[in-house]
Amino acid sequence: MSGHVHATQQETERLALGTALKRVSLMLQYPEQLERVEQYRKREARTTASLETRLKSALQSQLEGVRLGLSQLHGALAHAREIGRALRGVRAEREAGLAALEPLGELRGLADEHGQLAAAVEHTRIIMSVRELEQETRDWIEQGELLAAHKNLMELEHSRDSLLLRQHLKDAGNAANLHLIREYFSCAESLAGELAKQLWLVLQRGLGTARRDPAMLVSALRVIEREEGLDALAAERRQSSGFVAPGRPKELQRRCVEVLRQTVSTRVESGQTDTRDDDSLWLARHLDTLQRRILEDLVVVKTLMAQCFPPKYNIFSTTLRFYHQALGAHLQDIVSEQLEANEIVSLLTWVLHTYPSEEMMGHPDLAPEASVEELPPLLSPGEVEALLHKYLHTLQSNVCTWLGKALEAERRDWMRNQEPDTDQHGYFHTALPAIVCQMLEQNVQVASQVSPRLVGRAMTIGLLEVQTFLCRYRAVLGGYRQEHVQNRQLPPFYVQYMTAATNNCLAFKESMRQLLEKRPTFGAPGVEGPSQEATPVPARLPDPTTQLDGIAADACEYLLDEVLLDIEPLLQELLTRAWVSSSRAMDTICATVEDYFSDFSKLKKPYLQELTERAHRRLVSEFVRAAVQRRVSFKGCEERREAAEKMEWEARQLKQLFQKLSHGPLSEDSLSDVIPALAELVRLKDTSMLCLEISGLLHKYPDVREEHIWAVLALRGDATRDMRLVLTECMMQRRAHTSAPAAPPSVAALNFFADIPVTSHLLPQLGK
């Protein structure tokens, strides 16, 4: 061993020497490094001294550790020897004790038997009093003494469970004994059931009990709390011994909460007494009953019942949640029925506004504990949207029906044998605009009870239906006119009711404007959350103004037709041979028109003005039409002069007539001025001036055609090829200068000649 250590030491020294030589050779590779040999030697000496010091410290520490370990080993050995001696003494004493206990075995048996007999005596006493306890407990239950009844019940159950546990521990397989015990104590289970029924009855009447006899409610809750404790003990005993007491766990607290839930559900569902057949407002009354009942119940729960229940029940929040859930289920049942439009509005208004308001869940007596924001909505957004869709669909159908009935009533009024009513300004009118607009306003007001968004959607539907209604109204008005044309004696007040129909258009427009001004924010976000809507609100609401203007224009045309039907024979006399020698035709025409316009005085001013302009244009048009139809041909300059002067005179008659009917001066460019312009062509003596006259006419009336002028020239009776060439040349010059800017024609002259046809075979045919 020592030789091996010596060899190892030598090997170590040899390695150290080799390492040292290698380091020295590395440090002294260059001649100039020899000057620093002394420095290298001192540095290595310091390093060696440091290593030796650290080595000595490490060796010293190791030696101290070895010394301490040896000391502890010596102490442990001494303790082990002492423990061995003690164990040998204990073994000897145990053997001596066992020998001494052998004579006491009989005493142990007697002690066990004594314990069993003592338990049997105790159980016998209980067994003998079971029937007495049973009857006493029933009496307590009937008298409402819940705590006393429960005390007796606990004694019965404790005795039964003790016997069953002893039998279970002694002989769990003996089913006969177990059955015998359970059968004997079967009254305990029946009494527990009766007591539970009494408890649930007290809880079901909890609202009334809290007012009249809160002690009864407290007793019931104390019984439930006792049973919860007994359930916990039974669970512990089951884990320790495997024994399960009959009827455990009773879980009365869970059942208590369930009874409260059922009671709340019954309170909510029992509020409906009427049906739609009994009362058209059954739903509104039912919701009002629910509102009062739920609010009263929650106030009682918060102020009285909360003092009776243990805090762990959190009875107010629990009851609030139960009412919310029961109400939601009840509303689901109501929604599943075929609700009418007014019922849908009542339901949504109540759900979205009344329920969370201060009138109900936000009532000061419930704040701040009542927070419906933390509960799910009574109706989901999808259900709300479905109801809105159904309401809008029903509303659309109802509006269509109402408008149809209003139109039928209006048509019946047209046939009456009396004039229509007049407004405060003396203008004829009927009730139709008021009926329609009042219906729209009512629909808007009803929709506003639900949400601003529904207002826009309801208004859109109403206006769309009004547009459809106006189309029907226009058609019915046209049919009314056709019936009158077939028999002008009927209806007796045709003109008056047509006047009223015309005035109604202005009333419609004004009412629509007022309605839209009252509701300027259609489409504003409302409470309903769904983004997809049954009836989307367009960027612009439907505007019936154009339709109303069209109906008013038709009605004015119908009134004008009535005038024209009377003067049609007189119009046929214009520019005939009889016309030349008599002024009867134009005088009668003017008198007839003036007479009709006295009836039209009940027409509102905008439409009266429009009708006046239409009549003026139509009469001038008929005069020009007579001029181009070649009803007469003048002979000689004198006859042409007289005819031209007569045309100018009658033009002044027409101008004065319509100036009078317009209650003011006509514009300088009156339609009547076209007649004197044509008269100049008839009067013209110097045909060399024909081109100038034609150019003036073309400048003032750009839509006049070549055949119009040629037909007027035909009245002269001296139409020649040269005149035709002059006319053709003038027309060519106009076409050549159409691109050049010209003075705009008057409004009255626009498209005047475009509506006057010229029959080609009436034009003079000139030979080649």
PDB file of C-alpha atoms in Angstrom, residues 496-588:
ATOM      1  CA  GLN A 496    -117.706  70.129 -56.105  1.00  0.00           C
ATOM      2  CA  TYR A 497    -116.300  66.751 -55.062  1.00  0.00           C
ATOM      3  CA  MET A 498    -113.639  66.857 -57.762  1.00  0.00           C
ATOM      4  CA  THR A 499    -112.711  70.266 -56.373  1.00  0.00           C
ATOM      5  CA  ALA A 500    -112.563  68.774 -52.869  1.00  0.00           C
ATOM      6  CA  ALA A 501    -110.385  65.911 -54.152  1.00  0.00           C
ATOM      7  CA  THR A 502    -108.004  68.457 -55.654  1.00  0.00           C
ATOM      8  CA  ASN A 503    -107.858  70.449 -52.415  1.00  0.00           C
ATOM      9  CA  ASN A 504    -107.238  67.243 -50.479  1.00  0.00           C
ATOM     10  CA  CYS A 505    -103.883  66.866 -52.233  1.00  0.00           C
ATOM     11  CA  LEU A 506    -102.648  70.090 -50.656  1.00  0.00           C
ATOM     12  CA  ALA A 507    -104.030  69.015 -47.279  1.00  0.00           C
ATOM     13  CA  PHE A 508    -102.228  65.690 -47.678  1.00  0.00           C
ATOM     14  CA  LYS A 509     -98.931  67.402 -48.450  1.00  0.00           C
ATOM     15  CA  GLU A 510     -99.233  69.788 -45.514  1.00  0.00           C
ATOM     16  CA  SER A 511    -100.134  66.993 -43.092  1.00  0.00           C
ATOM     17  CA  MET A 512     -97.245  64.853 -44.320  1.00  0.00           C
ATOM     18  CA  ARG A 513     -94.854  67.763 -43.904  1.00  0.00           C
ATOM     19  CA  GLN A 514     -96.020  68.379 -40.348  1.00  0.00           C
ATOM     20  CA  LEU A 515     -95.734  64.699 -39.527  1.00  0.00           C
ATOM     21  CA  LEU A 516     -92.169  64.502 -40.815  1.00  0.00           C
ATOM     22  CA  GLU A 517     -91.241  67.681 -38.949  1.00  0.00           C
ATOM     23  CA  LYS A 518     -92.496  66.141 -35.713  1.00  0.00           C
ATOM     24  CA  ARG A 519     -90.378  63.042 -36.344  1.00  0.00           C
ATOM     25  CA  PRO A 520     -87.072  64.369 -37.722  1.00  0.00           C
ATOM     26  CA  THR A 521     -84.854  61.550 -36.430  1.00  0.00           C
ATOM     27  CA  PHE A 522     -86.282  58.429 -37.987  1.00  0.00           C
ATOM     28  CA  GLY A 523     -83.800  55.601 -37.924  1.00  0.00           C
ATOM     29  CA  ALA A 524     -82.108  56.686 -34.688  1.00  0.00           C
ATOM     30  CA  PRO A 525     -80.781  53.758 -32.668  1.00  0.00           C
ATOM     31  CA  GLY A 526     -83.262  52.327 -30.267  1.00  0.00           C
ATOM     32  CA  VAL A 527     -83.232  49.746 -27.498  1.00  0.00           C
ATOM     33  CA  GLU A 528     -83.603  46.763 -29.705  1.00  0.00           C
ATOM     34  CA  GLY A 529     -80.203  45.298 -30.387  1.00  0.00           C
ATOM     35  CA  PRO A 530     -80.607  43.247 -33.567  1.00  0.00           C
ATOM     36  CA  SER A 531     -78.759  44.616 -36.526  1.00  0.00           C
ATOM     37  CA  GLN A 532     -80.846  42.778 -39.079  1.00  0.00           C
ATOM     38  CA  GLU A 533     -84.282  44.274 -39.290  1.00  0.00           C
ATOM     39  CA  ALA A 534     -87.557  42.939 -40.605  1.00  0.00           C
ATOM     40  CA  THR A 535     -88.224  46.232 -42.349  1.00  0.00           C
ATOM     41  CA  PRO A 536     -85.053  48.293 -42.812  1.00  0.00           C
ATOM     42  CA  VAL A 537     -85.335  52.045 -42.661  1.00  0.00           C
ATOM     43  CA  PRO A 538     -84.231  53.583 -45.981  1.00  0.00           C
ATOM     44  CA  ALA A 539     -81.865  56.526 -46.055  1.00  0.00           C
ATOM     45  CA  ARG A 540     -84.813  58.665 -47.197  1.00  0.00           C
ATOM     46  CA  LEU A 541     -88.399  58.050 -46.253  1.00  0.00           C
ATOM     47  CA  PRO A 542     -90.899  57.545 -49.084  1.00  0.00           C
ATOM     48  CA  ASP A 543     -92.220  60.928 -50.227  1.00  0.00           C
ATOM     49  CA  PRO A 544     -95.767  60.930 -51.668  1.00  0.00           C
ATOM     50  CA  THR A 545     -95.471  64.542 -52.835  1.00  0.00           C
ATOM     51  CA  THR A 546     -94.909  63.612 -56.483  1.00  0.00           C
ATOM     52  CA  GLN A 547     -97.928  61.321 -56.449  1.00  0.00           C
ATOM     53  CA  LEU A 548    -100.076  64.003 -54.857  1.00  0.00           C
ATOM     54  CA  ASP A 549     -98.963  66.517 -57.472  1.00  0.00           C
ATOM     55  CA  GLY A 550     -99.904  64.009 -60.161  1.00  0.00           C
ATOM     56  CA  ILE A 551    -103.331  63.410 -58.624  1.00  0.00           C
ATOM     57  CA  ALA A 552    -103.909  67.150 -58.325  1.00  0.00           C
ATOM     58  CA  ALA A 553    -102.897  67.576 -61.976  1.00  0.00           C
ATOM     59  CA  ASP A 554    -105.329  64.827 -63.004  1.00  0.00           C
ATOM     60  CA  ALA A 555    -108.127  66.391 -60.972  1.00  0.00           C
ATOM     61  CA  CYS A 556    -107.483  69.806 -62.508  1.00  0.00           C
ATOM     62  CA  GLU A 557    -107.545  68.192 -65.937  1.00  0.00           C
ATOM     63  CA  TYR A 558    -110.856  66.500 -65.105  1.00  0.00           C
ATOM     64  CA  LEU A 559    -112.322  69.844 -64.045  1.00  0.00           C
ATOM     65  CA  LEU A 560    -111.052  71.434 -67.228  1.00  0.00           C
ATOM     66  CA  ASP A 561    -112.555  68.585 -69.252  1.00  0.00           C
ATOM     67  CA  GLU A 562    -115.900  69.405 -67.674  1.00  0.00           C
ATOM     68  CA  VAL A 563    -115.605  72.925 -69.023  1.00  0.00           C
ATOM     69  CA  LEU A 564    -114.483  71.742 -72.453  1.00  0.00           C
ATOM     70  CA  LEU A 565    -117.367  69.296 -72.744  1.00  0.00           C
ATOM     71  CA  ASP A 566    -119.762  72.238 -72.481  1.00  0.00           C
ATOM     72  CA  ILE A 567    -117.926  74.483 -74.929  1.00  0.00           C
ATOM     73  CA  GLU A 568    -116.883  71.784 -77.407  1.00  0.00           C
ATOM     74  CA  PRO A 569    -119.629  72.715 -79.947  1.00  0.00           C
ATOM     75  CA  LEU A 570    -118.613  76.354 -79.682  1.00  0.00           C
ATOM     76  CA  LEU A 571    -114.954  75.514 -80.245  1.00  0.00           C
ATOM     77  CA  GLN A 572    -115.959  73.801 -83.470  1.00  0.00           C
ATOM     78  CA  GLU A 573    -117.439  77.102 -84.706  1.00  0.00           C
ATOM     79  CA  LEU A 574    -114.148  78.987 -84.422  1.00  0.00           C
ATOM     80  CA  LEU A 575    -112.623  80.140 -87.726  1.00  0.00           C
ATOM     81  CA  THR A 576    -115.595  78.998 -89.743  1.00  0.00           C
ATOM     82  CA  ARG A 577    -117.674  81.028 -92.147  1.00  0.00           C
ATOM     83  CA  ALA A 578    -120.286  81.566 -89.396  1.00  0.00           C
ATOM     84  CA  TRP A 579    -117.583  82.740 -87.003  1.00  0.00           C
ATOM     85  CA  VAL A 580    -116.546  85.487 -89.383  1.00  0.00           C
ATOM     86  CA  SER A 581    -119.905  87.184 -89.133  1.00  0.00           C
ATOM     87  CA  SER A 582    -120.743  86.489 -85.472  1.00  0.00           C
ATOM     88  CA  SER A 583    -119.037  86.774 -82.089  1.00  0.00           C
ATOM     89  CA  ARG A 584    -121.477  84.410 -80.391  1.00  0.00           C
ATOM     90  CA  ALA A 585    -119.035  81.506 -80.133  1.00  0.00           C
ATOM     91  CA  MET A 586    -116.243  83.341 -78.272  1.00  0.00           C
ATOM     92  CA  ASP A 587    -118.680  85.346 -76.143  1.00  0.00           C
ATOM     93  CA  THR A 588    -120.413  82.167 -75.040  1.00  0.00           C
TER      94      THR A 588
END
